[in-house]
Amino acid sequence: AQSVTQPDIHITVSEGASLELRCNYSYGATPYLFWYVQSPGQGLQLLLKYFSGDTLVQGIKGFEAEFKRSQSSFNLRKPSVHWSDAAEYFCAVGFPTSGTYKYIFGTGTRLKVLA
Amino acid sequence: DTGVSQNPRHKITKRGQNVTFRCDPISEHNRLYWYRQTLGQGPEFLTYFQNEAQLEKSRLLSDRFSAERPKGSFSTLEIQRTEQGDSAMYLCASIPRRDRGLGEQYFGPGTRLTVT
């Protein structure tokens, strides 16, 4: 069965420090991978996605993620965190079903940024 | 493009009452998804529509839950005889027709349901 694991429930970093959020997936075929961010009172917003090609993908707000098939991972990174990055981050995998695609989300990682 | 809207944003109801939520997707988005999100969890798939057809329902969607998307535009999610375990954020998302179901989901702000 398809699944997504985000091992870190909470992460705290200082402003200006680098960030890596972990995501592992379980899916037998080529995964379609996503990272979303959810700020308080806001809907989920897409940061980036991976479908194929270059395994290092760039997203919005200075985020990037690297797909590693051998590790079944799709970790999100940012070289220098800003206070406005404090939010909850969700990794998701999409897979084909019933003529369309279905999406499974991880449990999320809540990021706290220290001034 | 005004975004996905959901109404109401908050709903408090007593156990046993029926509630109905509405989702208005972005115009021309033909795929619409409903999710439930509880505290400390990611969105959990409930059901989705392609145009007006409901193509799949999660086992989470008991017979107290029903969803419709008449005419392939807005969608409603109704919960009958609410239970305290139904308390959650209900999210709606839509995907543009051009993406054929694989692409960015545009999420609404959600409806937070509290069952007392």
Coordinates of C-alpha atoms in Angstrom, one line a residue:
Chain A
A1 CA 0.0 0.0 0.0
Q2 CA 1.1 3.5 -0.6
S3 CA 2.3 5.5 2.3
V4 CA 4.2 8.6 3.3
T5 CA 6.3 9.0 6.4
Q6 CA 7.5 12.2 7.9
P7 CA 9.7 11.1 10.8
D8 CA 10.0 14.6 12.5
I9 CA 6.8 15.9 14.0
H10 CA 8.5 19.2 15.2
I11 CA 11.7 20.9 14.1
T12 CA 13.1 24.1 15.5
V13 CA 15.8 26.1 13.8
S14 CA 17.3 29.5 14.2
E15 CA 16.6 32.1 11.6
G16 CA 19.3 32.0 9.0
A17 CA 20.2 28.4 9.6
S18 CA 19.7 25.7 7.0
L19 CA 16.8 23.3 7.0
E20 CA 16.1 19.8 6.0
L21 CA 12.7 18.1 6.4
R22 CA 12.6 14.4 5.8
C23 CA 10.1 12.5 3.8
N24 CA 10.0 8.8 2.9
Y25 CA 7.4 7.1 0.7
S26 CA 6.3 3.6 -0.1
Y27 CA 5.1 3.1 -3.6
G28 CA 6.0 0.3 -6.1
A29 CA 6.1 2.4 -9.3
T30 CA 7.4 5.8 -10.2
P31 CA 6.2 8.2 -7.6
Y32 CA 4.8 11.6 -8.1
L33 CA 5.9 13.6 -5.1
F34 CA 4.9 16.9 -3.7
W35 CA 5.7 19.2 -0.8
Y36 CA 3.0 21.5 0.5
V37 CA 3.1 24.2 3.2
Q38 CA 0.2 25.1 5.5
S39 CA 0.3 28.4 7.5
P40 CA -2.2 29.0 10.3
G41 CA -5.5 29.9 8.9
Q42 CA -4.3 29.3 5.3
G43 CA -5.0 26.6 2.8
L44 CA -2.2 24.2 1.8
Q45 CA 0.1 25.7 -0.8
L46 CA 2.3 23.8 -3.2
L47 CA 6.1 24.4 -2.7
L48 CA 7.3 22.0 -5.4
K49 CA 6.7 18.7 -7.2
Y50 CA 8.7 15.9 -8.8
F51 CA 7.3 13.9 -11.7
S52 CA 10.5 12.8 -13.6
G53 CA 13.8 14.1 -14.9
D54 CA 16.3 16.0 -12.7
T55 CA 16.1 14.6 -9.2
L56 CA 16.8 18.0 -7.7
V57 CA 13.8 20.2 -8.0
Q58 CA 13.5 23.9 -7.2
G59 CA 10.4 25.4 -5.7
I60 CA 9.0 28.6 -4.5
K61 CA 10.2 30.6 -1.5
G62 CA 13.8 29.3 -2.0
F63 CA 12.9 25.7 -1.2
E64 CA 14.4 22.7 -3.1
A65 CA 13.9 18.9 -2.7
E66 CA 15.9 15.9 -3.9
F67 CA 14.4 12.7 -5.0
K68 CA 16.5 9.6 -4.1
R69 CA 14.9 6.5 -5.5
S70 CA 17.4 4.2 -3.7
Q71 CA 16.3 5.6 -0.3
S72 CA 12.7 6.2 -1.2
S73 CA 13.1 9.7 0.0
F74 CA 12.1 13.2 -1.1
N75 CA 13.7 15.6 1.5
L76 CA 12.9 19.3 1.5
R77 CA 15.8 21.7 2.0
K78 CA 16.3 25.4 2.4
P79 CA 19.8 27.0 2.8
S80 CA 18.7 29.9 5.0
V81 CA 15.4 29.9 6.9
H82 CA 13.4 33.1 7.4
W83 CA 11.0 33.7 10.3
S84 CA 8.1 33.6 7.8
D85 CA 8.9 30.0 7.0
A86 CA 7.3 28.9 10.3
A87 CA 4.5 26.7 9.3
E88 CA 3.5 23.0 8.9
Y89 CA 5.0 21.1 5.9
F90 CA 3.4 18.1 4.3
C91 CA 4.9 15.6 1.9
A92 CA 2.5 13.8 -0.5
V93 CA 2.6 11.1 -3.1
G94 CA 0.3 10.9 -6.0
F95 CA -0.5 7.6 -7.8
P96 CA -3.0 6.6 -10.6
T97 CA -6.3 5.1 -9.7
S98 CA -9.8 4.9 -11.3
G99 CA -8.8 7.0 -14.3
T100 CA -7.3 9.8 -12.3
Y101 CA -4.8 10.3 -9.4
K102 CA -5.1 9.9 -5.7
Y103 CA -2.9 11.6 -3.1
I104 CA -1.6 10.4 0.2
F105 CA -0.2 12.9 2.6
G106 CA 2.3 12.5 5.5
T107 CA 1.5 13.5 9.0
G108 CA 3.4 16.8 8.6
T109 CA 6.4 18.5 10.2
R110 CA 5.8 21.6 12.2
L111 CA 8.6 24.1 11.8
K112 CA 9.4 26.7 14.5
V113 CA 11.9 29.4 13.7
L114 CA 13.8 31.2 16.5
A115 CA 14.7 34.8 16.0
Chain B
D1 CA -9.0 33.1 -10.6
T2 CA -10.4 33.8 -7.1
G3 CA -9.2 30.5 -5.5
V4 CA -11.1 27.7 -3.9
S5 CA -13.6 28.9 -1.4
Q6 CA -15.3 26.9 1.4
N7 CA -18.3 27.8 3.5
P8 CA -18.8 28.0 6.3
R9 CA -15.3 28.5 7.7
H10 CA -16.4 27.3 11.1
K11 CA -19.3 25.2 12.3
I12 CA -20.2 24.2 15.8
T13 CA -23.0 21.7 16.1
K14 CA -24.5 19.4 18.7
R15 CA -24.1 15.7 18.4
G16 CA -26.8 14.1 16.3
Q17 CA -27.4 17.1 14.1
N18 CA -26.8 17.2 10.4
V19 CA -24.3 19.6 8.8
T20 CA -23.6 20.5 5.2
F21 CA -20.4 22.1 3.8
R22 CA -19.9 23.7 0.5
C23 CA -16.9 24.0 -1.7
D24 CA -16.6 26.2 -4.8
P25 CA -13.6 25.2 -6.8
I26 CA -11.7 27.4 -9.2
S27 CA -13.7 27.8 -12.4
E28 CA -12.9 25.1 -15.0
H29 CA -11.2 22.8 -12.6
N30 CA -12.9 19.5 -13.3
R31 CA -11.4 17.4 -10.5
L32 CA -12.5 18.1 -6.9
Y33 CA -11.2 16.3 -3.8
W34 CA -12.5 16.3 -0.2
Y35 CA -10.1 15.6 2.7
R36 CA -10.4 15.5 6.4
Q37 CA -7.6 16.7 8.6
T38 CA -7.4 16.1 12.4
L39 CA -5.0 17.6 14.8
G40 CA -1.5 16.4 14.2
Q41 CA -2.4 14.6 11.0
G42 CA -2.1 15.3 7.3
P43 CA -5.1 15.5 5.1
E44 CA -6.8 12.2 4.7
F45 CA -8.6 11.4 1.4
L46 CA -12.4 11.2 1.6
T47 CA -13.7 11.3 -1.9
Y48 CA -13.2 12.9 -5.3
F49 CA -15.2 14.0 -8.3
Q50 CA -14.3 14.2 -12.0
N51 CA -16.9 16.7 -13.3
E52 CA -20.2 15.6 -11.6
A53 CA -19.2 11.9 -11.2
Q54 CA -18.1 10.7 -7.8
L55 CA -15.3 8.2 -8.7
E56 CA -14.0 6.9 -5.4
K57 CA -14.9 7.1 -1.7
S58 CA -12.6 6.3 1.2
R59 CA -13.6 3.7 3.8
L60 CA -13.4 6.7 6.2
L61 CA -16.6 7.9 4.5
S62 CA -19.2 6.1 6.5
D63 CA -22.9 5.9 5.3
R64 CA -23.5 9.1 7.4
F65 CA -21.4 11.0 4.9
S66 CA -22.6 12.0 1.4
A67 CA -21.1 14.2 -1.2
E68 CA -22.4 15.7 -4.4
R69 CA -21.2 17.8 -7.2
P70 CA -24.3 18.7 -9.3
K71 CA -23.4 20.0 -12.7
G72 CA -19.7 19.6 -12.1
S73 CA -19.3 22.9 -10.4
F74 CA -19.6 23.4 -6.6
S75 CA -19.7 20.4 -4.3
T76 CA -21.4 19.7 -1.0
L77 CA -20.4 17.4 1.8
E78 CA -23.1 16.4 4.2
I79 CA -22.7 14.6 7.5
Q80 CA -25.8 13.2 9.1
R81 CA -26.2 12.4 12.8
T82 CA -22.8 14.0 13.6
E83 CA -20.6 12.4 16.2
Q84 CA -17.8 13.9 18.3
G85 CA -15.3 11.9 16.2
D86 CA -16.4 13.9 13.2
S87 CA -14.7 17.0 14.7
A88 CA -12.0 18.0 12.2
M89 CA -11.0 20.4 9.4
Y90 CA -12.7 19.5 6.1
L91 CA -10.6 20.5 3.2
C92 CA -11.5 20.8 -0.5
A93 CA -9.1 20.9 -3.3
S94 CA -9.4 21.1 -7.1
I95 CA -7.1 20.4 -10.0
P96 CA -7.3 22.0 -13.5
R97 CA -8.6 20.1 -16.4
R98 CA -5.4 20.5 -18.3
D99 CA -3.5 18.5 -15.7
R100 CA -5.7 15.4 -16.2
G101 CA -5.7 14.7 -12.4
L102 CA -1.9 14.9 -11.9
G103 CA -0.7 18.2 -10.7
E104 CA -1.0 20.9 -8.1
Q105 CA -4.0 20.7 -5.9
Y106 CA -5.5 24.1 -5.1
F107 CA -6.8 24.0 -1.6
G108 CA -9.5 25.9 0.0
P109 CA -9.1 27.3 3.6
G110 CA -11.2 24.5 5.0
T111 CA -14.3 24.2 7.2
R112 CA -13.5 23.5 10.8
L113 CA -16.3 21.4 12.4
T114 CA -16.7 21.1 16.1
V115 CA -19.2 18.6 17.4
T116 CA -20.2 19.2 21.0

